[in-house]
XYZ file of C-alpha atoms in Angstrom:
672
model
C 52.483 41.003 -27.756
C 50.057 42.302 -25.721
C 47.616 41.178 -28.348
C 48.887 37.785 -28.610
C 48.359 37.521 -24.789
C 44.792 38.756 -25.446
C 44.235 36.348 -28.510
C 45.572 33.415 -26.186
C 43.544 34.113 -23.264
C 40.146 34.452 -25.283
C 41.233 31.005 -26.961
C 41.210 29.521 -23.394
C 37.689 30.675 -22.874
C 35.243 27.751 -22.368
C 32.817 27.613 -25.648
C 29.698 28.433 -25.005
C 26.798 26.098 -25.193
C 25.459 26.014 -28.629
C 22.637 23.191 -27.896
C 19.520 24.642 -27.202
C 17.866 23.963 -23.804
C 14.242 22.319 -24.495
C 13.500 21.374 -20.918
C 11.782 23.538 -18.522
C 13.827 25.793 -15.953
C 13.251 23.247 -13.383
C 13.695 20.369 -15.192
C 16.899 21.877 -16.599
C 18.083 22.685 -13.208
C 17.528 19.543 -11.751
C 19.003 17.599 -14.537
C 15.815 15.261 -15.133
C 14.067 14.594 -18.580
C 11.251 16.878 -19.403
C 8.228 15.918 -21.463
C 7.920 19.560 -22.690
C 4.160 19.795 -21.404
C 2.808 23.076 -19.804
C 3.176 22.441 -16.741
C 5.462 19.527 -17.324
C 4.671 16.026 -15.474
C 7.876 16.788 -12.649
C 6.650 20.129 -12.065
C 3.237 18.729 -11.655
C 3.935 15.952 -9.256
C 6.426 18.178 -7.433
C 3.395 20.832 -7.020
C 5.610 23.291 -8.615
C 3.457 24.268 -11.655
C 4.032 27.901 -10.916
C 7.489 27.835 -11.675
C 7.371 25.592 -14.847
C 8.433 27.995 -17.424
C 10.473 27.284 -20.701
C 13.618 29.655 -21.665
C 14.132 29.351 -25.462
C 11.148 32.202 -25.835
C 13.281 34.363 -23.635
C 16.078 33.565 -25.663
C 14.270 34.089 -28.895
C 13.326 37.814 -27.502
C 17.188 38.817 -28.428
C 16.913 37.574 -31.727
C 13.892 39.688 -32.418
C 15.671 43.182 -31.835
C 17.589 42.619 -34.801
C 14.752 43.203 -36.952
C 12.861 45.616 -35.501
C 13.878 48.254 -38.154
C 12.284 46.134 -40.587
C 8.894 46.561 -38.986
C 7.670 49.623 -40.429
C 4.417 49.556 -38.468
C 6.157 49.945 -34.843
C 8.843 52.307 -35.848
C 7.978 54.722 -33.473
C 7.184 52.561 -30.602
C 9.555 52.455 -27.818
C 10.641 48.904 -26.453
C 12.516 50.647 -23.700
C 9.024 51.845 -22.357
C 7.835 48.441 -21.255
C 9.008 47.495 -17.595
C 12.343 45.714 -18.102
C 11.344 43.496 -14.882
C 8.442 42.486 -16.787
C 9.092 42.268 -20.022
C 10.933 38.703 -20.408
C 8.747 36.853 -18.512
C 5.900 38.771 -20.387
C 7.107 37.567 -23.692
C 7.842 33.856 -22.836
C 4.327 33.337 -21.733
C 2.887 35.525 -24.583
C 4.668 33.546 -27.140
C 3.765 30.067 -25.926
C 0.077 31.340 -25.772
C 0.161 32.689 -29.583
C 1.857 29.872 -31.068
C 0.366 27.023 -28.930
C -3.201 28.230 -28.542
C -4.022 30.842 -31.179
C -1.605 28.998 -33.909
C 0.325 32.107 -35.097
C 3.759 30.786 -36.861
C 6.820 32.277 -34.791
C 8.646 32.458 -38.114
C 6.860 34.796 -39.604
C 9.382 38.319 -39.282
C 6.352 40.454 -39.644
C 3.042 39.245 -38.796
C 1.383 39.587 -35.305
C 3.267 36.967 -33.559
C 6.140 39.099 -34.297
C 4.761 42.491 -33.316
C 2.922 41.142 -30.094
C 6.158 39.209 -29.041
C 8.104 42.925 -29.160
C 5.107 44.809 -27.479
C 4.520 42.412 -25.002
C 1.887 43.634 -22.884
C 2.905 45.867 -20.072
C -0.811 46.766 -18.873
C -1.354 42.756 -17.918
C 0.579 40.984 -15.484
C 2.962 38.570 -17.180
C 2.010 35.986 -14.404
C -1.572 35.998 -15.717
C -1.029 34.405 -19.054
C 1.117 31.750 -17.566
C -1.888 30.956 -15.127
C -4.107 30.611 -17.838
C -2.223 28.489 -19.740
C -1.324 26.305 -16.962
C -5.386 26.222 -15.637
C -6.291 25.139 -19.258
C -3.831 22.554 -19.155
C -4.730 21.487 -15.695
C -8.217 21.890 -16.460
C -8.491 18.991 -19.633
C -6.045 16.478 -17.747
C -8.339 16.783 -15.132
C -11.276 16.165 -17.200
C -9.441 13.408 -18.937
C -9.039 11.531 -15.660
C -12.090 11.903 -14.132
C -13.987 10.779 -17.223
C -12.954 7.295 -15.972
C -15.435 7.446 -13.304
C -18.456 5.785 -14.508
C -22.112 6.369 -14.587
C -23.872 7.074 -11.378
C -25.825 3.855 -11.391
C -22.863 1.783 -11.459
C -21.238 3.902 -9.110
C -24.108 3.229 -6.850
C -23.526 -0.658 -7.067
C -20.227 -0.737 -6.782
C -19.874 1.671 -3.573
C -22.429 -0.481 -1.927
C -20.505 -3.498 -2.806
C -17.633 -1.575 -1.542
C -19.390 -0.917 1.972
C -20.497 -4.573 2.149
C -17.499 -6.615 1.302
C -14.248 -4.166 2.059
C -14.560 -1.072 4.178
C -14.962 -3.422 7.104
C -11.232 -4.281 6.661
C -10.140 -1.282 8.124
C -13.172 1.150 8.748
C -11.271 4.309 7.555
C -13.787 5.346 5.181
C -17.332 6.497 6.517
C -20.184 5.552 4.657
C -22.339 8.695 5.696
C -19.479 11.002 4.684
C -18.573 9.320 1.721
C -22.194 9.284 0.655
C -22.270 13.143 1.314
C -19.214 13.861 -0.743
C -20.445 11.393 -3.224
C -23.562 13.920 -3.185
C -21.621 17.065 -3.488
C -19.366 15.778 -6.694
C -22.596 14.885 -8.426
C -23.638 18.790 -8.027
C -20.082 19.965 -9.422
C -21.227 21.416 -13.007
C -19.076 21.068 -16.090
C -18.661 24.406 -15.982
C -16.578 24.283 -13.203
C -14.728 21.745 -13.947
C -13.472 23.204 -17.338
C -12.088 25.788 -15.201
C -9.516 23.506 -13.425
C -9.426 21.826 -9.998
C -8.007 24.626 -8.455
C -11.242 26.702 -8.509
C -13.035 23.536 -6.833
C -12.949 23.376 -3.004
C -10.205 21.004 -1.738
C -12.244 18.190 -0.330
C -14.185 18.207 -3.462
C -11.059 18.399 -5.834
C -9.331 15.271 -4.334
C -12.590 13.278 -3.756
C -12.300 11.511 -7.635
C -9.057 10.126 -6.419
C -10.799 8.315 -3.428
C -13.769 7.475 -5.482
C -12.117 5.511 -7.904
C -10.073 3.513 -5.541
C -13.011 2.553 -3.775
C -14.352 1.740 -7.249
C -11.364 -0.408 -7.870
C -11.339 -2.376 -4.747
C -15.260 -3.091 -5.134
C -14.282 -4.348 -8.431
C -11.571 -6.494 -7.316
C -13.798 -8.385 -4.834
C -16.600 -8.711 -7.009
C -18.591 -12.316 -5.831
C -19.121 -15.025 -8.806
C -22.730 -13.887 -8.794
C -22.504 -10.162 -9.330
C -24.741 -7.624 -10.888
C -25.066 -8.505 -14.417
C -25.531 -4.869 -15.196
C -21.616 -4.699 -14.436
C -20.865 -6.010 -17.275
C -21.677 -3.057 -19.348
C -18.514 -1.712 -18.030
C -16.101 -3.635 -19.823
C -15.004 -2.138 -23.026
C -13.140 -5.387 -24.654
C -14.566 -8.933 -25.128
C -11.813 -10.277 -23.344
C -11.579 -7.803 -20.440
C -12.488 -8.871 -16.733
C -13.095 -6.847 -13.547
C -9.480 -6.774 -12.312
C -8.496 -5.047 -15.667
C -11.074 -2.503 -14.876
C -10.308 -1.816 -11.094
C -6.287 -1.219 -12.471
C -7.558 1.097 -15.051
C -9.939 2.817 -12.219
C -6.940 2.510 -9.532
C -4.489 4.221 -12.129
C -6.341 6.872 -13.112
C -7.260 7.615 -9.253
C -3.520 7.366 -8.579
C -2.558 10.053 -11.266
C -5.166 12.723 -10.224
C -3.180 12.264 -6.777
C -0.185 12.983 -8.276
C -1.222 15.979 -10.443
C -2.961 17.483 -7.670
C 0.225 17.086 -5.484
C 0.430 17.480 -1.779
C -0.316 21.042 -1.361
C -4.113 21.912 0.772
C -4.532 18.213 0.748
C -7.272 16.658 2.656
C -7.797 13.480 4.807
C -9.621 11.998 1.540
C -5.690 11.811 -0.116
C -4.891 9.802 2.991
C -7.662 7.479 2.367
C -7.174 7.171 -1.158
C -3.186 6.357 -0.659
C -4.118 3.742 1.818
C -6.750 1.799 -0.391
C -4.268 2.227 -3.446
C -1.530 0.072 -1.269
C -4.388 -2.290 -0.098
C -5.516 -2.689 -3.937
C -1.624 -3.382 -5.073
C -1.119 -5.691 -1.909
C -4.532 -7.542 -3.199
C -3.213 -7.849 -6.883
C 0.346 -9.031 -5.582
C 2.120 -6.009 -6.050
C 4.067 -6.052 -2.899
C 6.645 -4.098 -3.497
C 4.575 -1.212 -5.147
C 2.458 -1.340 -2.059
C 5.095 -1.023 0.340
C 6.417 2.251 -1.289
C 2.646 3.476 -1.957
C 2.496 2.920 1.764
C 5.339 5.097 2.320
C 4.458 8.211 0.561
C 0.743 8.096 2.195
C 2.676 8.048 5.673
C 4.590 11.180 4.580
C 1.481 12.794 3.374
C -0.262 12.175 6.900
C 2.720 13.342 8.750
C 2.581 16.500 6.222
C -1.161 16.576 7.862
C 0.182 16.205 11.500
C -1.902 12.697 11.498
C 1.369 11.602 13.853
C 0.474 13.957 16.429
C -1.858 11.552 18.824
C -1.668 13.093 22.119
C -5.383 14.798 22.928
C -3.258 18.100 23.510
C -2.177 17.957 19.727
C -4.733 16.488 18.356
C -6.906 19.317 19.469
C -4.399 21.626 18.167
C -4.244 20.372 15.041
C -8.049 20.164 14.235
C -8.463 23.247 16.420
C -12.310 23.752 15.701
C -14.021 22.100 18.445
C -16.821 21.396 15.791
C -15.082 18.805 14.270
C -14.735 16.011 16.548
C -15.569 13.628 13.521
C -12.585 14.846 12.143
C -10.219 14.274 14.978
C -11.443 10.781 15.409
C -10.723 10.210 11.612
C -7.339 11.298 12.167
C -6.568 8.965 14.933
C -7.864 6.104 13.152
C -5.923 7.141 9.730
C -2.729 6.989 11.831
C -3.269 3.623 13.721
C -3.970 1.533 10.420
C -0.664 3.225 8.458
C 1.356 2.726 11.639
C -0.012 -0.983 11.571
C 0.636 -1.474 7.817
C 3.950 -0.099 8.498
C 4.911 -2.552 11.294
C 3.186 -5.530 9.752
C 5.184 -5.215 6.413
C 8.596 -4.466 7.985
C 8.247 -7.721 9.842
C 6.882 -9.822 7.138
C 9.054 -8.499 4.183
C 12.372 -7.380 6.681
C 11.720 -3.522 5.691
C 12.255 -0.724 8.028
C 9.761 1.160 9.561
C 8.606 4.696 9.260
C 6.333 5.066 12.114
C 6.416 5.078 15.944
C 3.515 4.878 18.166
C 2.969 5.509 21.633
C 0.387 2.570 23.001
C -0.772 4.719 25.630
C -2.404 7.609 23.235
C -4.449 5.174 21.399
C -7.862 4.697 22.802
C -9.174 1.489 24.087
C -12.974 -0.183 23.664
C -14.952 -0.679 26.506
C -13.297 -2.578 29.411
C -12.179 -5.759 28.260
C -14.366 -8.859 29.908
C -14.394 -12.217 29.551
C -17.971 -12.748 30.214
C -20.688 -11.597 27.912
C -22.785 -8.972 28.040
C -26.158 -9.366 29.937
C -28.288 -8.124 26.628
C -26.064 -8.617 23.529
C -28.599 -7.038 21.539
C -27.314 -3.404 23.238
C -23.940 -4.100 22.081
C -22.678 -1.743 19.652
C -19.996 -2.528 17.378
C -17.719 -1.175 14.869
C -15.139 -2.842 12.762
C -12.740 -0.489 14.240
C -13.160 -2.035 17.581
C -11.888 -5.188 16.424
C -8.897 -3.396 15.556
C -8.690 -1.664 18.859
C -8.603 -5.404 20.207
C -6.225 -6.311 18.206
C -4.127 -3.467 18.965
C -3.794 -3.428 22.650
C -3.674 -7.429 22.850
C -0.609 -8.075 20.490
C -0.460 -5.625 17.384
C 1.288 -3.075 19.956
C 4.225 -5.406 20.088
C 5.182 -5.386 16.375
C 7.571 -2.225 16.278
C 9.306 -4.039 19.553
C 9.371 -7.403 17.722
C 11.366 -5.531 14.583
C 13.708 -4.178 16.872
C 14.831 -7.304 18.418
C 18.241 -8.469 17.915
C 18.681 -12.031 18.057
C 21.968 -12.094 19.615
C 21.572 -9.373 22.423
C 21.784 -10.684 25.717
C 18.395 -9.430 27.037
C 16.343 -11.156 23.827
C 15.397 -13.615 25.518
C 14.380 -11.757 28.599
C 12.407 -9.429 26.234
C 11.040 -12.209 23.972
C 9.257 -13.874 27.248
C 7.740 -10.559 28.559
C 6.458 -9.956 25.213
C 4.737 -13.806 25.537
C 3.109 -13.755 28.644
C 1.778 -10.082 27.619
C -0.038 -11.238 24.896
C -0.844 -14.388 26.439
C -2.360 -12.481 29.148
C -4.158 -10.089 26.769
C -5.770 -12.837 24.921
C -7.248 -14.164 27.976
C -8.870 -10.774 28.591
C -10.216 -10.334 25.212
C -14.225 -9.423 25.386
C -16.501 -12.618 24.693
C -17.625 -10.997 21.081
C -14.026 -10.944 20.048
C -13.022 -14.688 20.847
C -16.356 -16.670 20.317
C -18.987 -16.660 18.039
C -22.101 -15.078 19.015
C -25.544 -15.518 17.115
C -26.913 -12.648 17.835
C -23.883 -10.318 17.434
C -22.878 -12.504 14.306
C -26.589 -11.447 12.474
C -26.481 -7.919 13.534
C -23.242 -7.243 12.426
C -23.051 -9.352 9.286
C -18.850 -8.509 8.956
C -18.130 -10.127 12.451
C -17.383 -13.440 11.994
C -14.645 -12.655 9.195
C -13.202 -9.721 11.513
C -13.198 -12.137 14.448
C -11.446 -14.941 12.575
C -8.913 -12.113 11.097
C -8.094 -10.904 14.555
C -7.501 -14.563 15.541
C -5.166 -14.901 12.576
C -3.277 -11.500 13.309
C -2.867 -11.921 16.873
C -1.141 -15.275 16.507
C 0.704 -13.963 14.093
C 2.383 -11.603 16.477
C 3.231 -14.681 18.702
C 4.895 -16.236 15.370
C 6.991 -13.604 14.507
C 7.960 -13.238 18.279
C 9.362 -16.588 18.293
C 10.531 -17.381 14.982
C 13.989 -15.845 15.208
C 14.755 -17.953 18.123
C 14.001 -21.401 16.802
C 17.214 -23.039 16.658
C 18.096 -21.912 19.754
C 15.035 -22.131 22.267
C 13.325 -25.491 22.489
C 10.209 -23.441 23.915
C 10.389 -20.596 20.940
C 9.780 -23.892 18.428
C 7.271 -25.044 20.481
C 5.312 -21.948 20.870
C 6.046 -20.664 17.158
C 4.218 -24.050 15.983
C 1.359 -23.611 17.832
C 0.748 -20.010 16.773
C 1.350 -21.181 13.462
C -1.137 -23.986 13.535
C -3.876 -21.403 15.480
C -3.215 -19.199 12.694
C -3.722 -21.860 9.726
C -6.989 -23.241 12.039
C -8.555 -19.623 11.685
C -7.918 -19.056 8.206
C -9.632 -22.518 7.647
C -12.592 -21.154 9.392
C -12.415 -17.653 7.896
C -12.041 -19.381 4.164
C -15.225 -21.427 5.133
C -16.989 -18.289 6.021
C -16.035 -16.331 2.987
C -17.308 -16.090 -0.363
C -15.365 -16.407 -3.499
C -15.078 -12.292 -3.561
C -12.951 -13.182 -0.633
C -10.445 -15.258 -2.446
C -8.529 -11.926 -3.212
C -7.940 -11.065 0.040
C -3.986 -11.170 0.599
C -4.718 -12.072 4.005
C -5.878 -15.665 3.339
C -2.612 -16.077 1.399
C -0.152 -14.208 3.343
C -0.957 -15.853 6.786
C -1.607 -19.034 5.369
C 1.871 -18.780 3.353
C 3.924 -17.976 6.300
C 2.302 -20.152 9.101
C 2.866 -23.227 6.513
C 6.613 -22.492 5.585
C 7.009 -22.121 9.646
C 5.486 -25.734 10.440
C 7.671 -27.200 7.166
C 10.572 -25.605 8.460
C 10.073 -26.945 11.908
C 10.192 -30.713 10.888
C 12.503 -30.557 8.183
C 15.306 -29.047 10.834
C 14.028 -30.790 13.689
C 12.335 -33.855 12.907
C 12.265 -35.630 16.242
C 10.563 -32.558 18.014
C 6.982 -31.855 18.530
C 6.075 -35.077 17.309
C 2.638 -34.729 19.473
C 1.455 -32.136 17.111
C 2.761 -34.155 13.802
C -0.759 -35.107 12.681
C -2.621 -31.704 13.495
C 0.615 -30.289 11.382
C -0.083 -32.310 8.517
C -3.938 -31.905 8.629
C -3.447 -28.357 8.696
C -0.707 -28.330 5.697
C -3.297 -30.490 3.688
C -6.029 -27.849 4.079
C -3.949 -24.909 3.558
C -2.912 -26.426 -0.072
C -6.756 -26.831 -0.623
C -7.342 -23.302 0.292
C -4.556 -22.226 -2.149
C -5.291 -24.032 -4.836
C -8.642 -23.004 -4.663
C -8.012 -19.326 -4.770
C -5.039 -19.814 -7.457
C -7.510 -18.746 -10.290
C -8.326 -15.316 -8.607
C -5.281 -14.744 -7.153
C -1.522 -14.585 -8.460
C 0.135 -14.790 -5.020
C -2.066 -18.027 -3.849
C -0.459 -19.735 -7.087
C 3.012 -18.917 -6.186
C 2.434 -19.663 -2.652
C 0.670 -23.351 -3.383
C 3.376 -24.358 -5.765
C 6.148 -23.641 -3.176
C 4.329 -24.721 -0.098
C 3.613 -28.048 -2.156
C 6.960 -28.548 -2.463
C 8.178 -28.125 1.023
C 5.217 -30.543 1.966
C 6.671 -33.367 -0.532
C 9.936 -33.008 1.430
C 8.193 -33.414 4.678
C 6.266 -36.199 3.514
C 9.950 -37.851 2.200
C 11.659 -37.642 5.459
C 9.602 -38.227 8.320
C 7.193 -41.188 8.719
C 3.488 -39.633 9.522
C 0.791 -41.786 10.456
C -2.946 -41.031 9.208
C -3.825 -37.822 10.506
C -6.959 -37.900 12.716
C -9.815 -35.732 11.664
C -8.733 -32.408 14.213
C -10.903 -29.354 14.442
C -13.785 -30.428 12.698
C -16.237 -27.969 14.333
C -16.822 -24.543 13.090
C -16.625 -22.661 16.236
C -13.856 -19.955 17.299
C -11.981 -20.554 19.951
C -8.507 -19.180 21.089
C -7.508 -21.858 23.364
C -7.837 -25.220 21.449
C -4.386 -25.456 20.090
C -2.970 -24.171 23.361
C -4.741 -26.997 25.409
C -1.977 -29.462 23.686
C 0.644 -29.459 26.705
C 3.835 -27.387 26.225
C 6.723 -26.546 28.246
C 6.918 -23.608 30.807
C 8.368 -21.131 28.881
C 10.099 -19.025 31.760
C 11.771 -22.457 32.335
C 13.565 -22.293 29.115
C 16.638 -23.864 27.955
C 19.098 -23.353 25.131
C 19.484 -26.211 23.169
C 23.098 -27.728 23.020
C 23.446 -29.301 19.628
C 26.207 -31.531 18.278
C 26.894 -33.171 14.919
C 25.694 -32.298 11.963
C 22.298 -30.871 13.177
C 24.554 -28.356 14.812
C 25.298 -26.491 11.547
C 21.647 -26.974 10.492
C 20.165 -25.266 13.172
C 22.622 -22.329 13.099
C 21.593 -22.343 9.402
C 17.952 -22.414 10.066
C 18.331 -19.448 12.684
C 19.885 -17.206 9.807
C 17.618 -17.962 7.380
C 14.461 -17.778 9.223
C 15.416 -13.957 9.986
C 14.740 -13.414 6.017
C 11.093 -14.218 6.436
C 9.143 -16.651 3.855
C 7.126 -13.972 2.303
C 10.006 -11.645 1.634
C 11.468 -14.936 -0.236
C 8.177 -15.077 -1.795
C 8.044 -11.392 -3.090
C 11.577 -10.707 -4.244
C 13.520 -14.336 -5.071
C 13.491 -14.922 -8.929
C 12.662 -18.728 -8.189
C 8.808 -17.899 -8.314
C 9.049 -15.726 -10.942
C 10.711 -17.864 -13.238
C 8.668 -21.253 -11.862
C 5.795 -22.798 -13.655
C 2.502 -23.528 -11.881
C 2.940 -27.306 -10.562
C -0.211 -29.448 -11.164
C -1.917 -31.391 -8.601
C -1.911 -35.049 -9.123
C -3.940 -37.632 -6.782
C -1.284 -39.666 -5.767
C 1.866 -37.725 -5.631
C 3.096 -34.161 -4.834
C 5.427 -32.807 -7.448
C 9.215 -32.846 -6.706
C 10.862 -29.512 -5.731
C 13.077 -29.835 -8.698
C 9.707 -28.706 -10.759
C 9.806 -25.422 -9.117
C 13.449 -23.898 -10.722
C 17.001 -23.555 -9.204
C 16.235 -21.988 -5.828
C 18.872 -18.714 -5.129
C 22.008 -19.119 -3.216
C 21.534 -18.374 0.273
C 17.641 -18.105 0.401
C 15.151 -20.248 2.395
C 14.410 -22.316 -0.204
C 18.396 -23.342 -0.440
C 17.850 -24.438 2.762
C 15.270 -26.389 2.688
C 17.351 -28.399 -0.016
C 20.183 -28.796 2.214
C 17.888 -29.930 5.071
C 16.703 -33.180 2.677
């Protein structure tokens, strides 16, 4: 009876898994698909290469014991003399070393492989085998990626192009430091590279990732008249610079993933930001947002978010590195501004918060030009600081605004008044052209117009959610959009063809033009005094997008959408011939502001009736989605075909495809 009970009990025991485990121990534990490399992709990306081991060889060790009596040459050897704490791990790595690198077959029962597997190597630390294997694999992978870096003569051309055409946008890569690091990289020997990246200094180890992102952006922003020697980089007849740029950017990103986030230098943060910039420039906005988030987390790991003077000095305790402290502050500010801007535009959550009091300012702002402008010393980052203290610092507050809150209108009024006041106190070189300074700093005219665009985008984003309920918000949002479009027109006329890939020339124009169209479609009887200027700005905007669409995918998508909206405006509003407005090329913050408008402090909530009440309520709900959000995420644009422009008419909306339900474009259909 007891025997039958025992048999029944044994029968209830779960059957042992017979399928062998082929994943490494970490992938098996985390239930991830393993690529069976040593180390595997997941362990490399997570920085866990030291624990990427495979268990099958340890299991095979048990089967080896059954044939020990057949090995006459080792009958007197005692396996028990090998330390038990090192034997399994040692045999696992020895088996991999023997079979993968030396070529011995594990199926031979009496060969050298079996002897070594049974004996192990007690005189050598088992970790040495694993480290040797990982080092060889990492070195091979690293060498394969850095081979993407072209010859130094091409690098010199592209680096010069980057610091001429691209670097001024964010000023987070100092040319002198970068060239010093490039020189150090050139001195790294092939012998050192073969040993693996872990044998290189940390800064040198990560530098190729940054270099490849720099080369990618330089290729992406090449002008039409470029150095013909760069054609030698093309490895196929039909390849262009954007394809090469994608190759370089991908290789740089793979280097960052391979090296992980341990002992990372600031150059990894710079490379991550440049990667996000590249992705945004080619229209991969969602990927850019994810890259930005990963870069922000790396920056927080390095303590860049500790911006108070005490914390910054504590993080960089070496008093001989004030330049590093300055770079850390610049990087974190730019990351925060990217985070805030993309959150407001795309309706995404924010990952950063920044106290404006810890951000240094430029020289005391003044509306009067300096006595001797030749003595004025500027950097592109001074433009960013001006924009931050004038308007950008309010983006996080705008993102947090609750439209239905009782104090929202009061908050909007305070922010609006503060931004307008700050604009009036900006330094003269940031608001008006200066022949002396513009000649001294070739990047200044484009940077100035970018500043004007971004400052007025803050006002547009501030008032846009309240357009249906506050008449003054509707006026101020429209005026801000016109300022943006006028500034974009000046920027486009100043920039060369290499700037056609810039997302600034697309996203700002698109957001502003959609708001102008929505204003007159939703409220056709309002702001008629601004209608001629609005139509002229939309015509200019369409012309700019059409000119850029050959090189910029996002420009083509934006053109199709705005052209359809423009057709709707023309069909529902009687528009007189627009006068030739804004024909001068001078930059001025105040030209559109001179158009009369109501006193913002005396705002009044509109009481609407009839059919327009529902329309305005729908407009309030849909404007919160932000037009660029729909451009990026809706299937409408992904499925549409390019609209062909004619001399007599603008294509009808039906050619753009069927808009998704509850989208911004469905609202545009409902308004007509």
